[in-house]
Short mmCIF file of C-alpha atoms and ligand atoms in Angstrom, two decimals:
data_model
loop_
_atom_site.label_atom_id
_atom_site.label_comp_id
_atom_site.label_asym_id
_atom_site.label_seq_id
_atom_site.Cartn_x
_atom_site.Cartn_y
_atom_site.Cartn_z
CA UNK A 1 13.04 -53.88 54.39
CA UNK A 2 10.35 -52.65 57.14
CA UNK A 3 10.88 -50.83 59.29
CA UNK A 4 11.23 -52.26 62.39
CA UNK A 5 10.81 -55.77 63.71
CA UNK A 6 9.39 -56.37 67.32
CA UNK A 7 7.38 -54.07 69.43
CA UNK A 8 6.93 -50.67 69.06
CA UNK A 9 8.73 -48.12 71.35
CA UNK A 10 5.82 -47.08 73.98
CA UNK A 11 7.34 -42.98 74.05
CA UNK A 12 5.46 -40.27 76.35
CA UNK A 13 6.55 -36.56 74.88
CA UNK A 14 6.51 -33.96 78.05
CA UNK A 15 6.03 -30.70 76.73
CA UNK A 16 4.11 -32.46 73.56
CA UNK A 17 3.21 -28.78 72.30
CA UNK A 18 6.03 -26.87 72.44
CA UNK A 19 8.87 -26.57 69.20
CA UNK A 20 10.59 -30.00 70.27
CA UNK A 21 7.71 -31.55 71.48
CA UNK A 22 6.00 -30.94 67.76
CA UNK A 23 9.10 -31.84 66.07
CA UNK A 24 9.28 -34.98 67.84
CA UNK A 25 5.87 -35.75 66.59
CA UNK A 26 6.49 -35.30 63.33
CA UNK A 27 9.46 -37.78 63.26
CA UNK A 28 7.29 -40.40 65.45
CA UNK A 29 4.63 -39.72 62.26
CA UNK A 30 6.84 -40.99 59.95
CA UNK A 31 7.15 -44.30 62.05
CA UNK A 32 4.17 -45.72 63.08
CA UNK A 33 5.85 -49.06 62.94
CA UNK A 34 8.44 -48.07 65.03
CA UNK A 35 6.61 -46.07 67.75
CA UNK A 36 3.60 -45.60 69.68
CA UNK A 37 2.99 -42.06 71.48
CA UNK A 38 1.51 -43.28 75.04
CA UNK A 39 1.59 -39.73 77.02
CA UNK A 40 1.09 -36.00 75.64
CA UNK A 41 1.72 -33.33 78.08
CA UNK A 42 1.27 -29.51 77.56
CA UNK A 43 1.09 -26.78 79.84
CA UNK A 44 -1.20 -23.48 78.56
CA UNK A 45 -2.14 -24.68 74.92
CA UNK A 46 -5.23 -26.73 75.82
CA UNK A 47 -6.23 -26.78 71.84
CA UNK A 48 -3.25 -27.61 70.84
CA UNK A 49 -3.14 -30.82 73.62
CA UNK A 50 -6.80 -31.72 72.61
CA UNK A 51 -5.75 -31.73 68.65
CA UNK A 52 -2.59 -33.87 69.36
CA UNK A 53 -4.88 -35.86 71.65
CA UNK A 54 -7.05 -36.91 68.87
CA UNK A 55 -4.41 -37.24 66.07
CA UNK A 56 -2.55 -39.91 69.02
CA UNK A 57 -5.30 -41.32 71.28
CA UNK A 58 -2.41 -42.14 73.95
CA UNK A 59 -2.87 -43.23 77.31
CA UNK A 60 -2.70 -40.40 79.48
CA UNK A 61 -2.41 -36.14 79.03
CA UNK A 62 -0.82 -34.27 81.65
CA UNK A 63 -1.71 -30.48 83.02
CA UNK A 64 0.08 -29.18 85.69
CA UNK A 65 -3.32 -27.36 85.79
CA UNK A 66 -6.30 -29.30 87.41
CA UNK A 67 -9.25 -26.81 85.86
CA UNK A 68 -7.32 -26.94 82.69
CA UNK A 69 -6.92 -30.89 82.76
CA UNK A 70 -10.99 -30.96 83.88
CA UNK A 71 -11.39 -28.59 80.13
CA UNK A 72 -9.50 -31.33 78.54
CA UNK A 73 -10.96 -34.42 79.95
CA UNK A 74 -14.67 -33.59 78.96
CA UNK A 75 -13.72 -32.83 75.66
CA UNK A 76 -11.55 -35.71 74.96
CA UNK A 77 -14.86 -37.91 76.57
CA UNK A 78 -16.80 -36.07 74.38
CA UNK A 79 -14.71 -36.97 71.61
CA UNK A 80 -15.06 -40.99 72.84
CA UNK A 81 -12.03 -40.94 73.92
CA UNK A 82 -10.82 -42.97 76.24
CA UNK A 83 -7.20 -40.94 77.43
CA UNK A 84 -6.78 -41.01 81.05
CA UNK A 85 -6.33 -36.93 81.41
CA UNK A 86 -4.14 -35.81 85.10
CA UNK A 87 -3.01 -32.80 86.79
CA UNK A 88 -0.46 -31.64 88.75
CA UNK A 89 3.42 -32.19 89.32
CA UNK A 90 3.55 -35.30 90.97
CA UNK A 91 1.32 -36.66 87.98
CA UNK A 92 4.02 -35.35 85.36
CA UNK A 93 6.62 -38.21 87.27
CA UNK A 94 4.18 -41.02 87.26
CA UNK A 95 3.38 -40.57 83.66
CA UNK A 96 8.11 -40.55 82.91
CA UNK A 97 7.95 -43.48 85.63
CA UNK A 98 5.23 -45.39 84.09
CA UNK A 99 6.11 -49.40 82.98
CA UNK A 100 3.74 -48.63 80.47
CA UNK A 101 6.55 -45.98 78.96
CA UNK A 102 9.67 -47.39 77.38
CA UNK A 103 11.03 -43.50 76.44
CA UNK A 104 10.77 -39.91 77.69
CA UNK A 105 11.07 -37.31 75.44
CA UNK A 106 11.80 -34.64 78.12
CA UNK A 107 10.74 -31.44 75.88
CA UNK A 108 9.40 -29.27 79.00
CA UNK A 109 11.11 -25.69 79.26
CA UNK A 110 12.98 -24.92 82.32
CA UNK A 111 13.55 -25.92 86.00
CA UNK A 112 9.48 -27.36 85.56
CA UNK A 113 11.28 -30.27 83.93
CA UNK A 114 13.31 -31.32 86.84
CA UNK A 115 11.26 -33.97 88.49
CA UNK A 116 9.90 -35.85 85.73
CA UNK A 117 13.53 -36.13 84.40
CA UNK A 118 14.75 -37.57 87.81
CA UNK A 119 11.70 -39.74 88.09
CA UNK A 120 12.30 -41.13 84.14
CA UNK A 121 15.99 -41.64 85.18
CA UNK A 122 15.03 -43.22 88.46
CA UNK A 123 13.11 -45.84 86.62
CA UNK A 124 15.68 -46.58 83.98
CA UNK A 125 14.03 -44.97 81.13
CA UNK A 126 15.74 -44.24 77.80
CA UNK A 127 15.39 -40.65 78.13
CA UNK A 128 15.81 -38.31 75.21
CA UNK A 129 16.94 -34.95 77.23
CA UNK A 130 16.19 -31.51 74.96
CA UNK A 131 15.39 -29.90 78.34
CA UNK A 132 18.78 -28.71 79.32
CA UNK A 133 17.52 -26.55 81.91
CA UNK A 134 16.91 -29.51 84.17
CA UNK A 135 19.90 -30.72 83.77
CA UNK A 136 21.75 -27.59 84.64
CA UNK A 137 19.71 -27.55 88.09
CA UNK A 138 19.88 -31.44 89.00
CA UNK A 139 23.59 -31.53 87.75
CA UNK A 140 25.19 -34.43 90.29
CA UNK A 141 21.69 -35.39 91.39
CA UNK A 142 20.36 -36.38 87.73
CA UNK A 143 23.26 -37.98 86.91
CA UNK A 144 23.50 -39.98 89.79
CA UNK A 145 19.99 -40.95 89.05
CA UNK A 146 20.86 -41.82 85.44
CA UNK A 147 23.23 -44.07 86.55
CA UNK A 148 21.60 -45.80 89.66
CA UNK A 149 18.54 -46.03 87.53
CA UNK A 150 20.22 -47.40 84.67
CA UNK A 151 18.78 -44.53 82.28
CA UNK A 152 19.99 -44.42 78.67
CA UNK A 153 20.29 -41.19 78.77
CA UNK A 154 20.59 -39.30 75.16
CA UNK A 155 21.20 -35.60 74.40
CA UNK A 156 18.65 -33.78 71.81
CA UNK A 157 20.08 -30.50 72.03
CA UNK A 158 22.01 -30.53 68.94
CA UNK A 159 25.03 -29.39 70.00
CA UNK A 160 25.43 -32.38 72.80
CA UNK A 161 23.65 -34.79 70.05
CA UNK A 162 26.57 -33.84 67.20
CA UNK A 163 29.20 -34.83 70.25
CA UNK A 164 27.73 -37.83 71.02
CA UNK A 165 27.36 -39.01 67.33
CA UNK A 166 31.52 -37.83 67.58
CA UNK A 167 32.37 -40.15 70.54
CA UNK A 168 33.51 -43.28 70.74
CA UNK A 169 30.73 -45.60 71.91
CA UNK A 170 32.77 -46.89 75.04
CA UNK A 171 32.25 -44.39 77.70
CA UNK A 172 35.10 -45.19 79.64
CA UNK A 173 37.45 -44.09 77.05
CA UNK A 174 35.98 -40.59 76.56
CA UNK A 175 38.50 -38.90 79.18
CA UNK A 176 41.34 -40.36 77.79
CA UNK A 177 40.89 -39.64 74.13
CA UNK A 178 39.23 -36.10 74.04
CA UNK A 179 41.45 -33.19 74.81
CA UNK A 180 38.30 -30.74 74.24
CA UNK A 181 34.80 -29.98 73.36
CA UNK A 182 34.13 -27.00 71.37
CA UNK A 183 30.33 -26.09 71.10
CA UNK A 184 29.57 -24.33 68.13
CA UNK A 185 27.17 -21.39 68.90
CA UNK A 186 25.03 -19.18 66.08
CA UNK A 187 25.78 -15.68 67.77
CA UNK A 188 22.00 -15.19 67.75
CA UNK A 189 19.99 -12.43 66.30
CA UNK A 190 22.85 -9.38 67.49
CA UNK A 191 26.26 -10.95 66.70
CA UNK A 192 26.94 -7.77 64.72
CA UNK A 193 24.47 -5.33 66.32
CA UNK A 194 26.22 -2.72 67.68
CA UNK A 195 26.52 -3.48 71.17
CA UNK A 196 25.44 0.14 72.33
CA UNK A 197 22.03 0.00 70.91
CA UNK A 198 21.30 -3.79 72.82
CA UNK A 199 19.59 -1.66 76.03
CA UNK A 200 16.77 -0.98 74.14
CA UNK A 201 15.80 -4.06 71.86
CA UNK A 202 12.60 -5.26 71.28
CA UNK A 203 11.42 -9.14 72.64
CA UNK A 204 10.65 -9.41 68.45
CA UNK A 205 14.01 -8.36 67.93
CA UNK A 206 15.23 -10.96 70.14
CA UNK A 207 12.89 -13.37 69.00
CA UNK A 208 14.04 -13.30 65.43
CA UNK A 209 16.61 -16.33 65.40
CA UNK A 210 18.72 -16.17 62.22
CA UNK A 211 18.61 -19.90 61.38
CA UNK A 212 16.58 -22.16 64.26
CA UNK A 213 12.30 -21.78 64.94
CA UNK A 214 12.71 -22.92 68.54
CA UNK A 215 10.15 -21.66 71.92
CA UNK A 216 10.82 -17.80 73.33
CA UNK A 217 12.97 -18.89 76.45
CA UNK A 218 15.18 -20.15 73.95
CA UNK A 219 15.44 -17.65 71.56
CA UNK A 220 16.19 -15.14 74.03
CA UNK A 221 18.97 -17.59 75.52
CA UNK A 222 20.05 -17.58 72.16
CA UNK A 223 20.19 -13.67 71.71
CA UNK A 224 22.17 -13.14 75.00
CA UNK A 225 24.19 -16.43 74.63
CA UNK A 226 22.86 -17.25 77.95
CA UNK A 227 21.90 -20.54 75.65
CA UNK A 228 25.38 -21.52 75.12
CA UNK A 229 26.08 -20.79 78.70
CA UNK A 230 23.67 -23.77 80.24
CA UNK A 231 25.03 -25.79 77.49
CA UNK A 232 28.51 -25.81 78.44
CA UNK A 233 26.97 -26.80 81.77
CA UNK A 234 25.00 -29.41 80.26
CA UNK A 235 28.21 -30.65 78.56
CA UNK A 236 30.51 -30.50 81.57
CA UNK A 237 27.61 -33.07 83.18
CA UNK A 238 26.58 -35.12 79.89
CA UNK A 239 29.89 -35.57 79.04
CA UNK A 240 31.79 -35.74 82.78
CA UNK A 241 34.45 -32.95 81.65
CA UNK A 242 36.33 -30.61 83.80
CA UNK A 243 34.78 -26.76 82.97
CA UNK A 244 37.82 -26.18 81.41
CA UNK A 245 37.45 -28.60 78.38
CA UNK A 246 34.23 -27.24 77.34
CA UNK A 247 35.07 -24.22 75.03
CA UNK A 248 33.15 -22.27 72.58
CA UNK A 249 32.99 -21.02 69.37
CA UNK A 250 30.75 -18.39 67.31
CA UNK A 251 29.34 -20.43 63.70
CA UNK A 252 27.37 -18.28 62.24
CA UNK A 253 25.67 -20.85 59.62
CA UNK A 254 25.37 -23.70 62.51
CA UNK A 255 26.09 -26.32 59.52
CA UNK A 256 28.60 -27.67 62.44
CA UNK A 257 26.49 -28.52 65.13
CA UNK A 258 30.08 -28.78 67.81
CA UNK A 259 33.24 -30.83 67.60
CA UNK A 260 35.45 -32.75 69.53
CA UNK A 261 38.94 -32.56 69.38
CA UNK A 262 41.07 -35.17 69.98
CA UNK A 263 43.88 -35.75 72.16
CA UNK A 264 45.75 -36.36 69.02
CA UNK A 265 44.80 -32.94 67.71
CA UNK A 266 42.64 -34.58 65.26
CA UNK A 267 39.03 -33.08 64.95
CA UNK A 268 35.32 -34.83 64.79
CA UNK A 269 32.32 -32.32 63.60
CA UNK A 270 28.87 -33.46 63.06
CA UNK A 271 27.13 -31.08 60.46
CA UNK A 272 23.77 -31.26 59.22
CA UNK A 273 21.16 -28.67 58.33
CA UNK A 274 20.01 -26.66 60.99
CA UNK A 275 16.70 -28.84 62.15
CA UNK A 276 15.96 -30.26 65.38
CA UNK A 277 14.39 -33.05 63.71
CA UNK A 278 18.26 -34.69 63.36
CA UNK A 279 19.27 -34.76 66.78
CA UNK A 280 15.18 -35.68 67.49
CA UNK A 281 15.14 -38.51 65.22
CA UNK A 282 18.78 -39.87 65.97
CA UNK A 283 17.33 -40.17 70.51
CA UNK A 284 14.39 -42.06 69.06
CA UNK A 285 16.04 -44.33 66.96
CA UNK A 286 19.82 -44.71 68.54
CA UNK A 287 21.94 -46.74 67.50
CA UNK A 288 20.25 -46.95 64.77
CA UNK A 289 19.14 -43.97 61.64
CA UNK A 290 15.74 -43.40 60.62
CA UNK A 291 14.26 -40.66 58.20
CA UNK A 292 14.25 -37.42 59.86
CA UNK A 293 11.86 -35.45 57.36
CA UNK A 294 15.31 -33.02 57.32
CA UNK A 295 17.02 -31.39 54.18
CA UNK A 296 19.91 -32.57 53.25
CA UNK A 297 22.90 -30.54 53.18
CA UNK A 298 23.84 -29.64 49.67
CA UNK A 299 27.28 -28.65 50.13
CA UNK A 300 27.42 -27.07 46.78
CA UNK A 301 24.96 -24.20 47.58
CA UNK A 302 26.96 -23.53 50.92
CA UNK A 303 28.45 -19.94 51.01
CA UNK A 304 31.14 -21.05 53.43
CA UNK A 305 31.53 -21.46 56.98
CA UNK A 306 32.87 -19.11 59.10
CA UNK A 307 34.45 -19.26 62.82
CA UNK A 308 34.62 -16.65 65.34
CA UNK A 309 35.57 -16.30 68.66
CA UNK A 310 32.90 -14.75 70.82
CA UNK A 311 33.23 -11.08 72.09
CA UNK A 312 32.90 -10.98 76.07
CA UNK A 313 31.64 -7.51 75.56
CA UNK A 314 28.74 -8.37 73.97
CA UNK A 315 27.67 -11.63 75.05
CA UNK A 316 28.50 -11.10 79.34
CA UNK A 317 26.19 -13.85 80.33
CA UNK A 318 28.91 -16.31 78.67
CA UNK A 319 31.26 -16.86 81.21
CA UNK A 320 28.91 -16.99 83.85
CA UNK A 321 29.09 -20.98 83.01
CA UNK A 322 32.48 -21.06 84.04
CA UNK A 323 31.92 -18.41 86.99
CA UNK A 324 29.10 -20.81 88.27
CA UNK A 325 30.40 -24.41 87.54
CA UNK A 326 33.36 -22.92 89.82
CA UNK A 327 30.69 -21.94 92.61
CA UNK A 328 29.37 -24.00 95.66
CA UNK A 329 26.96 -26.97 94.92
CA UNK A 330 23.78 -25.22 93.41
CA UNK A 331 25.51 -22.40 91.96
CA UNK A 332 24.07 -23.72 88.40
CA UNK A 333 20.69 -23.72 89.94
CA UNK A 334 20.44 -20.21 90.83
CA UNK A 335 21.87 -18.98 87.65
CA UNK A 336 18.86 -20.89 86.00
CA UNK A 337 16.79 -19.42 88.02
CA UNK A 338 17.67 -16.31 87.97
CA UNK A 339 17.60 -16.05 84.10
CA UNK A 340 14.29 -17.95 83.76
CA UNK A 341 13.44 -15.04 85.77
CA UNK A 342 15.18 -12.18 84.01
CA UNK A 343 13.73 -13.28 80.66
CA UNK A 344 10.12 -14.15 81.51
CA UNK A 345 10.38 -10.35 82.87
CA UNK A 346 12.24 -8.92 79.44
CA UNK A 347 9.55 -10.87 77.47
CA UNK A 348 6.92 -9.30 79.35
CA UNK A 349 8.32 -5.95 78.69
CA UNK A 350 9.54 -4.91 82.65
CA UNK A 351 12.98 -5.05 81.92
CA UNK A 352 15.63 -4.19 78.46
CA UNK A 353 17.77 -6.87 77.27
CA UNK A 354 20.88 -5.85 79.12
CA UNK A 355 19.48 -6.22 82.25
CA UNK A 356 19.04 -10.18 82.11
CA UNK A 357 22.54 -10.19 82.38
CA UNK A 358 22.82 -7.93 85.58
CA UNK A 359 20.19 -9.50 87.08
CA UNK A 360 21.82 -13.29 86.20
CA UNK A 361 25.27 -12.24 87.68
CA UNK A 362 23.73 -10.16 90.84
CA UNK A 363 22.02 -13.03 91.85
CA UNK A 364 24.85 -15.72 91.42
CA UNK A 365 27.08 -13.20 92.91
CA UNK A 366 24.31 -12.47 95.91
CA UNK A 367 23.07 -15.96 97.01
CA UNK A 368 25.77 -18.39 97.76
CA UNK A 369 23.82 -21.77 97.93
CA UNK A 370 25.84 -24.29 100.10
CA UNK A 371 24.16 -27.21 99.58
CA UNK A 372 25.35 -30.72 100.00
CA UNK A 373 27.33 -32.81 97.06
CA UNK A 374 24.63 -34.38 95.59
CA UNK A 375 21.98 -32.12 96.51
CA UNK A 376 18.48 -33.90 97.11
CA UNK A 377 15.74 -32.59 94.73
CA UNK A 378 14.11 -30.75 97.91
CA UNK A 379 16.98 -29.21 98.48
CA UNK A 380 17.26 -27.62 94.73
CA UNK A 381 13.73 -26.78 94.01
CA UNK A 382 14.16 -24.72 97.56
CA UNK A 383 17.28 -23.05 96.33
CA UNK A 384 15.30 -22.37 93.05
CA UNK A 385 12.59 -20.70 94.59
CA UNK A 386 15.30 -18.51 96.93
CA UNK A 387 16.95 -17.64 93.59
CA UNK A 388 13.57 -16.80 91.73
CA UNK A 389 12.70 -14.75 94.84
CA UNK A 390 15.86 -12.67 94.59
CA UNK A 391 16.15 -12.43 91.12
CA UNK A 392 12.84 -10.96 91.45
CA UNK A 393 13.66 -8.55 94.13
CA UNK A 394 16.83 -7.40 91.85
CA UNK A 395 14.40 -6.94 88.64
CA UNK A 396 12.81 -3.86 90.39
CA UNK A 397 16.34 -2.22 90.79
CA UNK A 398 17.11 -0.06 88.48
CA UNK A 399 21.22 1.10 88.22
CA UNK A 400 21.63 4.61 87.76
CA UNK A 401 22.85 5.10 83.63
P1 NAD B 1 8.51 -24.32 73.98
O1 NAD B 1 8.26 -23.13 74.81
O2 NAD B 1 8.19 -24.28 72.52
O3 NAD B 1 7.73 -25.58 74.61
C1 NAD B 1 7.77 -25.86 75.98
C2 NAD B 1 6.84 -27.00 76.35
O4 NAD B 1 6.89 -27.16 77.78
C3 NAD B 1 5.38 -26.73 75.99
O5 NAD B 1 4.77 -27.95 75.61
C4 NAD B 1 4.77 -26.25 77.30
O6 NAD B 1 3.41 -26.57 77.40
C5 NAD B 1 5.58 -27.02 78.33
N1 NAD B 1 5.71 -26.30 79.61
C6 NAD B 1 6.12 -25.02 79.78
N2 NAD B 1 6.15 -24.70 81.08
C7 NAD B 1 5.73 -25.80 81.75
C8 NAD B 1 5.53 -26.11 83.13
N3 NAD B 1 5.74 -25.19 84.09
N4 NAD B 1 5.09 -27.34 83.47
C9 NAD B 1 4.86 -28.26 82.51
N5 NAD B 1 5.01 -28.03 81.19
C10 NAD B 1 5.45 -26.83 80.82
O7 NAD B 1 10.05 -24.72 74.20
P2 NAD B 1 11.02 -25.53 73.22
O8 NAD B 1 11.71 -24.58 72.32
O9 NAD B 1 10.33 -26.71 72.64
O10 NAD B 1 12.13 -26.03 74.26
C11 NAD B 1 11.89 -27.10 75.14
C12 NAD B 1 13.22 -27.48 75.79
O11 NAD B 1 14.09 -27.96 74.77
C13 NAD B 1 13.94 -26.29 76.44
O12 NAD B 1 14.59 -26.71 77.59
C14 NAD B 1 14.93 -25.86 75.39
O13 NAD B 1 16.08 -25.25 75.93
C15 NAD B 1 15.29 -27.20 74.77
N6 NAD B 1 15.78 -27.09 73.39
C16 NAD B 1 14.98 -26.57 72.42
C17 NAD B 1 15.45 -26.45 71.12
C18 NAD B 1 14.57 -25.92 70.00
O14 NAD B 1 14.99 -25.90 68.87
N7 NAD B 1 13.36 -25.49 70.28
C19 NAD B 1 16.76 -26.84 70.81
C20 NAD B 1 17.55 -27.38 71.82
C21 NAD B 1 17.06 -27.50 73.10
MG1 MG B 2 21.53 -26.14 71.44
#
């Protein structure tokens, strides 16, 4: 059988060089019948963009940066190339609103991602979302603009991916058959580190994921749990659930990528080995399967799986899901903001671990937003930058020990 009749899928990858946006090309590799990469974007790693340029030859690269997108343009045209190579934010949305692009792969990290989601979702792309930031900003806004644009709009983050694959395929029917969601979370690199000793961790130590390679925002998400916080948001919108029915639940192996349970009591899981390829190669091809390059799970080599509910002690930043999907419109935004903030400073070395946390609930806690229900996209990236501003401000304080 071959492997696909008809045309190929025309896909642009935003955020081409990061840990999805490589992933995703390795899947797309092993599918050229299938799919044609038409748009690479990247944002610092200009080698890396030229290299994939070559390798793809799409249509168009995207910079945010114009000297950076100048560096890459004369050495594409040196190459004989003939890529069409842009810059700047408004050149991000024409490339996900381009009728020359049949699928986004929206792989950019953080609130950056906002506005070439909305503009892929205004123009009724299929988009493949792994950039749950920009979902926990746009909230009502992107998926009003899923729906008026008549988006297919399909969750990579492999928690949101494993309930999809676990719901029935009739939308309509999700609210009356699920009682709950349960997102299944690793505990990160400290689920057993004493929690005294977290003040003073190293960004290594924080880095060092116990089963998934993913980008540093992440892993540090991942070490607080601030990870698992933005994905409850992301469920609550994805899946149009009260906060309530979004639970979760420490798994250390991630084998089960989340669950739904049933208003029966009965209980879907999707498990898999941990590799983003899965949930990567199940967007690109839905409904159908394709070869994901993944190992398969050989459940006789499995030392069991264990379940654990997570300590509030040591993972604060959890509940501030909850605290914020209970706030005023834009209450998601600022706690985005506020911990893209916090953990570009930890990274960097200004502030300790704990402190993302106080800085992520001073600054929900400090700036009520008030904005209108749905916000407009002005209207959020101007609470963003408020939020950024004052998580900023709050960095520099330092609470007495
Ligand atoms: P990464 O840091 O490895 O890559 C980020 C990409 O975004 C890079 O290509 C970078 O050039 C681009 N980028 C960064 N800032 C930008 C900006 N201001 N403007 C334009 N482009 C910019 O991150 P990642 O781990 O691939 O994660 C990407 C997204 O996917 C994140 O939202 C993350 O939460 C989500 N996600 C990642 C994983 C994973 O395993 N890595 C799993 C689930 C969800
Ligand atoms: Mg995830």
């Amino acid at each position: 059988m071959t492997d696909v009749d008809g045309p190929r899928q025309r896909v642009a990858v935003l955020g081409s060089t990061g840990s999805i946006g490589t992933s995703t090309l390795d899947v797309i590799a092993r599918h050229p019948q299938r799919f044609e990469v038409v748009g690479l974007t990247a944002h610092q790693r200009v080698d890396e963009l030229v290299a994939q340029c070559l390798r793809w030859r799409p249509r168009w690269a995207v910079l945010p940066d114009a000297a950076r997108a100048r560096a890459v343009r004369e050495r594409l045209a040196a190459a004989g190339l003939r890529t069409e190579v842009t810059s700047g934010a408004e050149a991000l949305c024409e490339l996900a609103a381009a009728p020359e692009v049949d699928t986004v792969m929206a792989a950019i990290v953080g609130a950056a991602g906002l506005a070439p989601c909305l503009a892929a979702a205004r123009a009724g792309k299929r988009l493949l979302l792994a950039n749950k930031e920009a979902l926990v900003v746009g909230g009502a806004l992107f998926m009003q603009a899923v729906a008026e644009g008549g988006a297919t709009l399909l969750p990579i983050d492999s928690e949101h991916s494993a309930i999809f694959q676990c719901l029935p395929e009739e939308r309509r029917s999700w609210d009356a058959r699920i009682d709950h969601l349960v997102l299944t979370a690793s505990g990160g690199p400290f689920r057993q580190r004493d929690p005294a000793t977290l003040a003073t961790v190293t960004p290594d130590e924080a880095l060092a994921h116990p089963n998934w390679v993913m980008g540093r925002k992440i892993s540090v998400d991942s070490a607080t749990m601030m990870n698992k916080a933005l994905e409850v948001i992301e469920a609550r919108w994805l899946f149009d659930l009260a906060p309530e029915r979004v639970r979760v639940v420490i798994h250390p192996q991630s084998i089960v990528h989340s669950m739904v349970v049933c208003r029966d009591g009965s209980v879907l899981a999707q498990l898999g080995t941990p590799d983003m390829r899965v949930p990567i190669a199940y967007g690109l091809a839905f409904p159908e399967r394709i070869e994901s390059g993944a190992a398969r799970l050989d459940f006789g080599a499995l030392q069991g799986l264990s379940f654990e509910a997570p300590d509030a002690g040591r993972f604060p930043g959890l509940q501030l899901a909850w605290q914020a999907l209970a706030g005023p419109s834009g209450s998601t935004a600022v706690l985005n903001a506020a911990n893209e903030e916090a953990v570009a400073a930890f990274l960097a070395g200004t502030i300790g671990f704990t402190e993302i946390h106080r800085v992520n609930a001073a600054t929900l806690e400090q700036l009520e937003p008030r904005l209108p229900v749905p916000p407009t996209l002005d209207d959020l990236l101007d609470l963003d930058r408020r939020a950024r501003s004052l998580a900023r401000a709050l960095l520099t304080q330092r609470v007495p020990a």
